[in-house]
Amino acid sequence: MSDSVLLLRRVRERSGEAAAAAAGGGPGGGPSPRRKRGRRRRFYPEHRVYRARCSFLDLSEEQVLRRYRLDKAAIAGLCRELGADLESLTGRSHALPVAVKVTSALTFLASGSFQTATRDTTGISQSAMSNCLAQFLEALQRRAARYIAFPPPGHGGAAAGTFPGVLGLVGGMHVALRAPSENEPAYRNAGNYHSMNMQVVCDAAGTITNVVAKFPGSCPNAAVLENSALARLLEGARPDGAWLLGDRSYPLKPWLMTPIAVPRGPAEERYNALHHQALAVLRRTLALLKLRFRCLDKGRGCLQYAPQKVCQIFLACCILHNIALRRRMPLELPEGLPPPEIEPDLPLPAPHGQISSEARAVRARIVQQVKDGLG
């Protein structure tokens, strides 16, 4: 046999081995190592089984309120409003509908647990739940200005109880989170746990009108307010006879009334009593946030997210709180659910800085009004 014939035979044999390997067989007829590795990496079965999903429309109104903290009409409205952001861009027949994404996110915010939501309501995996939450938070954050708006500068203050001229009630709320990997000490608050210090302003009806969600737990309330756009707004364009009310963690300012540390006489004591009574609305609002959205409750564990995501979650809860108030939805908690953990008030550091004479004069006028009322 000539050399040319032997060479041609070897070429044909090698071509056959290559074709067999490409078809899934190795040189010996078995599957190739590459094919074996591919099979081991394969996660989903050839015929996937999709679990049944429970639609909120199939539930009673009472069940919807208990599970999602909103009624059917409010959930349907969210689906319409957020639909453009939440609709899947894929053409797959089993892409998650907008309603499933919305109710999945609401279930987590209401319960603080992916496991409960996955097992009992949505019929989707925990990873899919996480993706739904991320998309929902981003879509809702883009529309925050529609639901949370501070009164314009020309708007006069209203009476909070019997305290006149109140533009809003300001305070802080700590939301626990896991210890961040970067700058960890900055997130440890006076209660010795890691948190974000969220500033909230509400009106006399409990509607949230301003939120500052970006400062770590070690940042005092006074510093959060001082570095906020709200402080700059009130410093520049505040109507006469209108102010915020804050507790003693804030400094007295012409636009921010605080309690009198050492009251002297019935008028100043009455001023403090009215001030405390007015701030009760803010305390009730913050407690209602934890009751309605258990993900904010430290007693159920801290949020396992980065600070930025925790701030998104808090802002979303504030938006949904306002939606619930507008629709006058009752707060119906599932039976057997323990109440949120009641934390002792964190130590309030004394605010630094000199109190201006203008601020003292404004508070003195209010005290005089109270005294005239007593007379």
GROMACS .gro file of C-alpha atoms in nm:
model
  375
    1MET     CA    1   0.000   0.000   0.000
    2SER     CA    2   0.141   0.334  -0.104
    3ASP     CA    3   0.220   0.614   0.141
    4SER     CA    4  -0.045   0.836  -0.015
    5VAL     CA    5  -0.317   0.575   0.051
    6LEU     CA    6  -0.208   0.532   0.417
    7LEU     CA    7  -0.212   0.908   0.467
    8LEU     CA    8  -0.563   0.937   0.321
    9ARG     CA    9  -0.688   0.656   0.553
   10ARG     CA   10  -0.547   0.829   0.863
   11VAL     CA   11  -0.713   1.155   0.765
   12ARG     CA   12  -1.049   0.977   0.728
   13GLU     CA   13  -1.012   0.804   1.067
   14ARG     CA   14  -0.935   1.128   1.245
   15SER     CA   15  -1.229   1.297   1.077
   16GLY     CA   16  -1.457   1.019   1.197
   17GLU     CA   17  -1.331   1.051   1.556
   18ALA     CA   18  -1.391   1.425   1.551
   19ALA     CA   19  -1.745   1.378   1.421
   20ALA     CA   20  -1.821   1.120   1.690
   21ALA     CA   21  -1.691   1.351   1.962
   22ALA     CA   22  -1.903   1.637   1.830
   23ALA     CA   23  -2.211   1.412   1.835
   24GLY     CA   24  -2.155   1.327   2.203
   25GLY     CA   25  -1.930   1.027   2.183
   26GLY     CA   26  -1.566   0.999   2.276
   27PRO     CA   27  -1.303   0.805   2.085
   28GLY     CA   28  -1.413   0.485   2.258
   29GLY     CA   29  -1.781   0.533   2.180
   30GLY     CA   30  -1.876   0.678   2.524
   31PRO     CA   31  -1.969   1.036   2.605
   32SER     CA   32  -1.688   1.288   2.586
   33PRO     CA   33  -1.556   1.455   2.905
   34ARG     CA   34  -1.683   1.789   2.778
   35ARG     CA   35  -2.032   1.647   2.733
   36LYS     CA   36  -2.019   1.497   3.085
   37ARG     CA   37  -1.924   1.832   3.234
   38GLY     CA   38  -2.210   1.996   3.050
   39ARG     CA   39  -2.459   1.750   3.191
   40ARG     CA   40  -2.333   1.800   3.544
   41ARG     CA   41  -2.375   2.178   3.515
   42ARG     CA   42  -2.731   2.147   3.392
   43PHE     CA   43  -2.969   2.266   3.665
   44TYR     CA   44  -3.321   2.250   3.525
   45PRO     CA   45  -3.480   1.922   3.411
   46GLU     CA   46  -3.572   1.879   3.049
   47HIS     CA   47  -3.943   1.917   3.128
   48ARG     CA   48  -3.981   2.182   3.396
   49VAL     CA   49  -4.276   2.168   3.634
   50TYR     CA   50  -4.424   2.506   3.724
   51ARG     CA   51  -4.592   2.543   4.062
   52ALA     CA   52  -4.940   2.687   4.083
   53ARG     CA   53  -4.955   3.057   4.167
   54CYS     CA   54  -5.221   3.213   4.384
   55SER     CA   55  -5.369   3.532   4.240
   56PHE     CA   56  -5.474   3.805   4.481
   57LEU     CA   57  -5.802   3.825   4.285
   58ASP     CA   58  -5.889   3.473   4.405
   59LEU     CA   59  -5.870   3.583   4.770
   60SER     CA   60  -6.128   3.762   4.979
   61GLU     CA   61  -6.079   4.131   5.058
   62GLU     CA   62  -5.999   4.042   5.419
   63GLN     CA   63  -5.736   3.787   5.313
   64VAL     CA   64  -5.575   4.038   5.076
   65LEU     CA   65  -5.550   4.300   5.352
   66ARG     CA   66  -5.395   4.052   5.593
   67ARG     CA   67  -5.145   3.920   5.341
   68TYR     CA   68  -5.042   4.231   5.146
   69ARG     CA   69  -5.152   4.521   5.376
   70LEU     CA   70  -5.334   4.677   5.078
   71ASP     CA   71  -5.677   4.610   4.931
   72LYS     CA   72  -5.745   4.467   4.585
   73ALA     CA   73  -5.808   4.805   4.424
   74ALA     CA   74  -5.480   4.946   4.553
   75ILE     CA   75  -5.284   4.642   4.432
   76ALA     CA   76  -5.449   4.662   4.090
   77GLY     CA   77  -5.361   5.031   4.075
   78LEU     CA   78  -4.995   4.953   4.153
   79CYS     CA   79  -4.992   4.690   3.880
   80ARG     CA   80  -5.118   4.943   3.626
   81GLU     CA   81  -4.882   5.218   3.738
   82LEU     CA   82  -4.569   5.003   3.760
   83GLY     CA   83  -4.654   4.778   3.468
   84ALA     CA   84  -4.426   4.955   3.220
   85ASP     CA   85  -4.127   4.896   3.449
   86LEU     CA   86  -4.214   4.545   3.562
   87GLU     CA   87  -4.329   4.381   3.238
   88SER     CA   88  -4.083   4.118   3.125
   89LEU     CA   89  -3.892   4.191   2.804
   90THR     CA   90  -3.854   3.823   2.724
   91GLY     CA   91  -4.090   3.634   2.500
   92ARG     CA   92  -4.096   3.325   2.719
   93SER     CA   93  -4.441   3.181   2.786
   94HIS     CA   94  -4.366   3.142   3.159
   95ALA     CA   95  -4.234   3.494   3.231
   96LEU     CA   96  -4.363   3.627   3.563
   97PRO     CA   97  -4.671   3.852   3.526
   98VAL     CA   98  -4.668   4.201   3.673
   99ALA     CA   99  -4.926   4.105   3.937
  100VAL     CA  100  -4.702   3.823   4.063
  101LYS     CA  101  -4.405   4.060   4.094
  102VAL     CA  102  -4.608   4.320   4.281
  103THR     CA  103  -4.770   4.076   4.524
  104SER     CA  104  -4.438   3.898   4.581
  105ALA     CA  105  -4.273   4.224   4.685
  106LEU     CA  106  -4.569   4.323   4.901
  107THR     CA  107  -4.561   3.985   5.075
  108PHE     CA  108  -4.197   4.030   5.171
  109LEU     CA  109  -4.251   4.385   5.297
  110ALA     CA  110  -4.551   4.272   5.502
  111SER     CA  111  -4.392   3.958   5.647
  112GLY     CA  112  -4.017   4.023   5.633
  113SER     CA  113  -3.961   3.669   5.505
  114PHE     CA  114  -3.890   3.523   5.162
  115GLN     CA  115  -3.950   3.168   5.285
  116THR     CA  116  -4.306   3.233   5.404
  117ALA     CA  117  -4.395   3.413   5.082
  118THR     CA  118  -4.246   3.142   4.860
  119ARG     CA  119  -4.418   2.859   5.044
  120ASP     CA  120  -4.763   3.004   5.099
  121THR     CA  121  -4.848   3.257   4.832
  122THR     CA  122  -4.646   3.312   4.519
  123GLY     CA  123  -4.536   2.969   4.402
  124ILE     CA  124  -4.201   3.105   4.280
  125SER     CA  125  -3.847   3.044   4.396
  126GLN     CA  126  -3.667   3.251   4.656
  127SER     CA  127  -3.425   3.386   4.394
  128ALA     CA  128  -3.718   3.494   4.177
  129MET     CA  129  -3.870   3.662   4.483
  130SER     CA  130  -3.549   3.858   4.533
  131ASN     CA  131  -3.551   3.974   4.170
  132CYS     CA  132  -3.917   4.076   4.198
  133LEU     CA  133  -3.841   4.282   4.509
  134ALA     CA  134  -3.549   4.462   4.343
  135GLN     CA  135  -3.756   4.555   4.037
  136PHE     CA  136  -4.051   4.666   4.249
  137LEU     CA  137  -3.838   4.889   4.474
  138GLU     CA  138  -3.669   5.061   4.181
  139ALA     CA  139  -4.000   5.122   4.003
  140LEU     CA  140  -4.165   5.261   4.315
  141GLN     CA  141  -3.865   5.482   4.400
  142ARG     CA  142  -3.895   5.656   4.062
  143ARG     CA  143  -4.248   5.761   4.155
  144ALA     CA  144  -4.184   5.864   4.516
  145ALA     CA  145  -4.261   6.232   4.450
  146ARG     CA  146  -4.620   6.139   4.359
  147TYR     CA  147  -4.688   6.002   4.704
  148ILE     CA  148  -4.452   6.188   4.942
  149ALA     CA  149  -4.455   6.568   4.911
  150PHE     CA  150  -4.380   6.838   5.166
  151PRO     CA  151  -4.619   7.139   5.172
  152PRO     CA  152  -4.495   7.422   4.947
  153PRO     CA  153  -4.322   7.721   5.114
  154GLY     CA  154  -4.631   7.942   5.083
  155HIS     CA  155  -4.845   7.689   5.268
  156GLY     CA  156  -4.928   7.805   5.618
  157GLY     CA  157  -4.897   7.578   5.917
  158ALA     CA  158  -5.195   7.390   6.056
  159ALA     CA  159  -5.278   7.312   6.414
  160ALA     CA  160  -5.151   6.978   6.546
  161GLY     CA  161  -5.398   6.927   6.825
  162THR     CA  162  -5.392   7.264   7.004
  163PHE     CA  163  -5.036   7.352   6.899
  164PRO     CA  164  -5.062   7.619   6.625
  165GLY     CA  165  -4.867   7.668   6.303
  166VAL     CA  166  -4.728   7.317   6.260
  167LEU     CA  167  -4.586   7.238   5.913
  168GLY     CA  168  -4.487   6.888   6.017
  169LEU     CA  169  -4.359   6.658   6.289
  170VAL     CA  170  -3.999   6.542   6.246
  171GLY     CA  171  -3.825   6.245   6.404
  172GLY     CA  172  -3.589   5.956   6.340
  173MET     CA  173  -3.642   5.581   6.309
  174HIS     CA  174  -3.361   5.325   6.316
  175VAL     CA  175  -3.392   5.030   6.076
  176ALA     CA  176  -3.161   4.742   6.164
  177LEU     CA  177  -2.938   4.589   5.896
  178ARG     CA  178  -2.652   4.342   5.882
  179ALA     CA  179  -2.307   4.483   5.955
  180PRO     CA  180  -2.175   4.637   5.630
  181SER     CA  181  -1.832   4.525   5.511
  182GLU     CA  182  -1.718   4.885   5.460
  183ASN     CA  183  -1.706   5.150   5.733
  184GLU     CA  184  -1.882   4.920   5.979
  185PRO     CA  185  -1.846   5.145   6.291
  186ALA     CA  186  -2.043   5.425   6.124
  187TYR     CA  187  -2.355   5.206   6.122
  188ARG     CA  188  -2.347   5.113   6.494
  189ASN     CA  189  -2.597   5.331   6.677
  190ALA     CA  190  -2.637   5.426   7.042
  191GLY     CA  191  -2.834   5.105   7.100
  192ASN     CA  192  -2.523   4.904   6.998
  193TYR     CA  193  -2.664   4.752   6.681
  194HIS     CA  194  -2.616   4.837   6.313
  195SER     CA  195  -2.883   5.049   6.152
  196MET     CA  196  -2.978   5.327   5.916
  197ASN     CA  197  -3.115   5.644   6.077
  198MET     CA  198  -3.424   5.733   5.874
  199GLN     CA  199  -3.569   6.083   5.910
  200VAL     CA  200  -3.946   6.105   5.875
  201VAL     CA  201  -4.176   6.406   5.867
  202CYS     CA  202  -4.552   6.359   5.892
  203ASP     CA  203  -4.854   6.587   5.923
  204ALA     CA  204  -5.124   6.589   6.190
  205ALA     CA  205  -5.312   6.312   6.006
  206GLY     CA  206  -5.010   6.080   6.001
  207THR     CA  207  -4.940   6.118   5.628
  208ILE     CA  208  -4.565   6.108   5.559
  209THR     CA  209  -4.458   6.425   5.379
  210ASN     CA  210  -4.078   6.395   5.377
  211VAL     CA  211  -3.824   6.111   5.409
  212VAL     CA  212  -3.445   6.127   5.433
  213ALA     CA  213  -3.309   5.774   5.403
  214LYS     CA  214  -2.932   5.774   5.351
  215PHE     CA  215  -2.751   5.829   5.683
  216PRO     CA  216  -2.592   5.552   5.895
  217GLY     CA  217  -2.708   5.472   6.246
  218SER     CA  218  -2.430   5.661   6.424
  219CYS     CA  219  -2.542   5.991   6.267
  220PRO     CA  220  -2.745   6.198   6.521
  221ASN     CA  221  -3.094   6.321   6.435
  222ALA     CA  222  -2.976   6.683   6.437
  223ALA     CA  223  -2.702   6.610   6.182
  224VAL     CA  224  -2.945   6.427   5.953
  225LEU     CA  225  -3.181   6.725   5.953
  226GLU     CA  226  -2.902   6.980   5.915
  227ASN     CA  227  -2.770   6.806   5.602
  228SER     CA  228  -3.110   6.757   5.441
  229ALA     CA  229  -3.275   6.953   5.162
  230LEU     CA  230  -3.568   7.017   5.397
  231ALA     CA  231  -3.350   7.226   5.630
  232ARG     CA  232  -3.224   7.434   5.337
  233LEU     CA  233  -3.581   7.486   5.218
  234LEU     CA  234  -3.705   7.606   5.557
  235GLU     CA  235  -3.402   7.828   5.614
  236GLY     CA  236  -3.475   8.010   5.290
  237ALA     CA  237  -3.851   8.022   5.237
  238ARG     CA  238  -4.051   7.965   5.553
  239PRO     CA  239  -4.392   8.128   5.598
  240ASP     CA  240  -4.438   8.333   5.913
  241GLY     CA  241  -4.608   8.153   6.199
  242ALA     CA  242  -4.520   7.802   6.074
  243TRP     CA  243  -4.260   7.552   6.195
  244LEU     CA  244  -4.170   7.190   6.247
  245LEU     CA  245  -4.195   7.017   6.582
  246GLY     CA  246  -3.912   6.791   6.701
  247ASP     CA  247  -3.798   6.626   7.023
  248ARG     CA  248  -3.500   6.733   7.233
  249SER     CA  249  -3.252   6.560   7.000
  250TYR     CA  250  -3.293   6.861   6.768
  251PRO     CA  251  -3.172   7.218   6.823
  252LEU     CA  252  -3.419   7.500   6.863
  253LYS     CA  253  -3.451   7.704   6.542
  254PRO     CA  254  -3.695   7.969   6.417
  255TRP     CA  255  -3.856   7.699   6.203
  256LEU     CA  256  -3.812   7.408   6.450
  257MET     CA  257  -3.978   7.411   6.792
  258THR     CA  258  -3.841   7.178   7.060
  259PRO     CA  259  -3.941   7.115   7.424
  260ILE     CA  260  -3.818   7.344   7.701
  261ALA     CA  261  -3.552   7.156   7.899
  262VAL     CA  262  -3.634   7.314   8.236
  263PRO     CA  263  -3.985   7.463   8.223
  264ARG     CA  264  -4.058   7.751   8.456
  265GLY     CA  265  -4.414   7.825   8.540
  266PRO     CA  266  -4.750   7.690   8.420
  267ALA     CA  267  -4.720   7.844   8.070
  268GLU     CA  268  -4.395   7.666   7.985
  269GLU     CA  269  -4.522   7.341   8.135
  270ARG     CA  270  -4.837   7.373   7.923
  271TYR     CA  271  -4.620   7.441   7.616
  272ASN     CA  272  -4.429   7.117   7.680
  273ALA     CA  273  -4.751   6.924   7.729
  274LEU     CA  274  -4.897   7.050   7.400
  275HIS     CA  275  -4.569   6.980   7.223
  276HIS     CA  276  -4.563   6.621   7.356
  277GLN     CA  277  -4.926   6.570   7.258
  278ALA     CA  278  -4.863   6.688   6.902
  279LEU     CA  279  -4.555   6.464   6.859
  280ALA     CA  280  -4.766   6.163   6.962
  281VAL     CA  281  -4.893   6.153   6.601
  282LEU     CA  282  -4.538   6.096   6.474
  283ARG     CA  283  -4.472   5.826   6.733
  284ARG     CA  284  -4.795   5.653   6.632
  285THR     CA  285  -4.703   5.680   6.263
  286LEU     CA  286  -4.362   5.518   6.314
  287ALA     CA  287  -4.520   5.241   6.523
  288LEU     CA  288  -4.779   5.185   6.249
  289LEU     CA  289  -4.503   5.149   5.991
  290LYS     CA  290  -4.353   4.860   6.189
  291LEU     CA  291  -4.694   4.703   6.244
  292ARG     CA  292  -4.793   4.722   5.879
  293PHE     CA  293  -4.453   4.626   5.733
  294ARG     CA  294  -4.286   4.367   5.951
  295CYS     CA  295  -3.963   4.378   5.749
  296LEU     CA  296  -3.884   4.697   5.948
  297ASP     CA  297  -3.928   4.522   6.282
  298LYS     CA  298  -3.596   4.449   6.447
  299GLY     CA  299  -3.758   4.171   6.648
  300ARG     CA  300  -3.788   3.964   6.328
  301GLY     CA  301  -3.419   4.007   6.251
  302CYS     CA  302  -3.220   4.273   6.073
  303LEU     CA  303  -3.250   4.326   5.698
  304GLN     CA  304  -2.987   4.123   5.513
  305TYR     CA  305  -2.911   4.389   5.256
  306ALA     CA  306  -2.662   4.661   5.177
  307PRO     CA  307  -2.744   5.008   5.315
  308GLN     CA  308  -2.868   5.142   4.982
  309LYS     CA  309  -3.118   4.855   4.945
  310VAL     CA  310  -3.238   4.903   5.305
  311CYS     CA  311  -3.307   5.270   5.226
  312GLN     CA  312  -3.508   5.167   4.919
  313ILE     CA  313  -3.713   4.927   5.131
  314PHE     CA  314  -3.789   5.195   5.389
  315LEU     CA  315  -3.892   5.449   5.125
  316ALA     CA  316  -4.122   5.192   4.964
  317CYS     CA  317  -4.287   5.121   5.300
  318CYS     CA  318  -4.348   5.495   5.350
  319ILE     CA  319  -4.508   5.523   5.005
  320LEU     CA  320  -4.732   5.223   5.069
  321HIS     CA  321  -4.822   5.365   5.412
  322ASN     CA  322  -4.952   5.682   5.246
  323ILE     CA  323  -5.147   5.477   4.991
  324ALA     CA  324  -5.309   5.281   5.275
  325LEU     CA  325  -5.400   5.603   5.459
  326ARG     CA  326  -5.553   5.762   5.150
  327ARG     CA  327  -5.773   5.457   5.102
  328ARG     CA  328  -5.847   5.439   5.478
  329MET     CA  329  -5.747   5.075   5.497
  330PRO     CA  330  -5.773   4.910   5.837
  331LEU     CA  331  -5.463   4.738   5.969
  332GLU     CA  332  -5.550   4.368   5.986
  333LEU     CA  333  -5.263   4.149   6.109
  334PRO     CA  334  -5.263   3.770   6.062
  335GLU     CA  335  -5.380   3.575   6.363
  336GLY     CA  336  -5.103   3.450   6.588
  337LEU     CA  337  -4.856   3.710   6.463
  338PRO     CA  338  -4.663   3.853   6.759
  339PRO     CA  339  -4.659   4.232   6.800
  340PRO     CA  340  -4.348   4.418   6.684
  341GLU     CA  341  -4.063   4.447   6.926
  342ILE     CA  342  -4.097   4.760   7.137
  343GLU     CA  343  -3.750   4.908   7.158
  344PRO     CA  344  -3.653   5.151   7.432
  345ASP     CA  345  -3.585   5.498   7.302
  346LEU     CA  346  -3.221   5.540   7.207
  347PRO     CA  347  -3.027   5.794   7.412
  348LEU     CA  348  -3.082   6.141   7.271
  349PRO     CA  349  -2.759   6.339   7.242
  350ALA     CA  350  -2.784   6.705   7.327
  351PRO     CA  351  -2.770   6.908   7.003
  352HIS     CA  352  -2.463   7.123   6.959
  353GLY     CA  353  -2.447   7.485   6.853
  354GLN     CA  354  -2.569   7.816   6.978
  355ILE     CA  355  -2.943   7.886   6.989
  356SER     CA  356  -3.023   8.203   6.801
  357SER     CA  357  -3.208   8.488   6.964
  358GLU     CA  358  -3.467   8.471   6.685
  359ALA     CA  359  -3.543   8.109   6.772
  360ARG     CA  360  -3.583   8.194   7.140
  361ALA     CA  361  -3.814   8.483   7.049
  362VAL     CA  362  -4.035   8.260   6.835
  363ARG     CA  363  -4.073   8.005   7.114
  364ALA     CA  364  -4.136   8.280   7.367
  365ARG     CA  365  -4.427   8.410   7.153
  366ILE     CA  366  -4.580   8.062   7.146
  367VAL     CA  367  -4.542   8.029   7.522
  368GLN     CA  368  -4.717   8.367   7.558
  369GLN     CA  369  -5.004   8.242   7.340
  370VAL     CA  370  -5.034   7.941   7.567
  371LYS     CA  371  -5.030   8.166   7.874
  372ASP     CA  372  -5.303   8.387   7.728
  373GLY     CA  373  -5.505   8.074   7.664
  374LEU     CA  374  -5.466   7.968   8.023
  375GLY     CA  375  -5.583   8.304   8.140
   0.00000   0.00000   0.00000
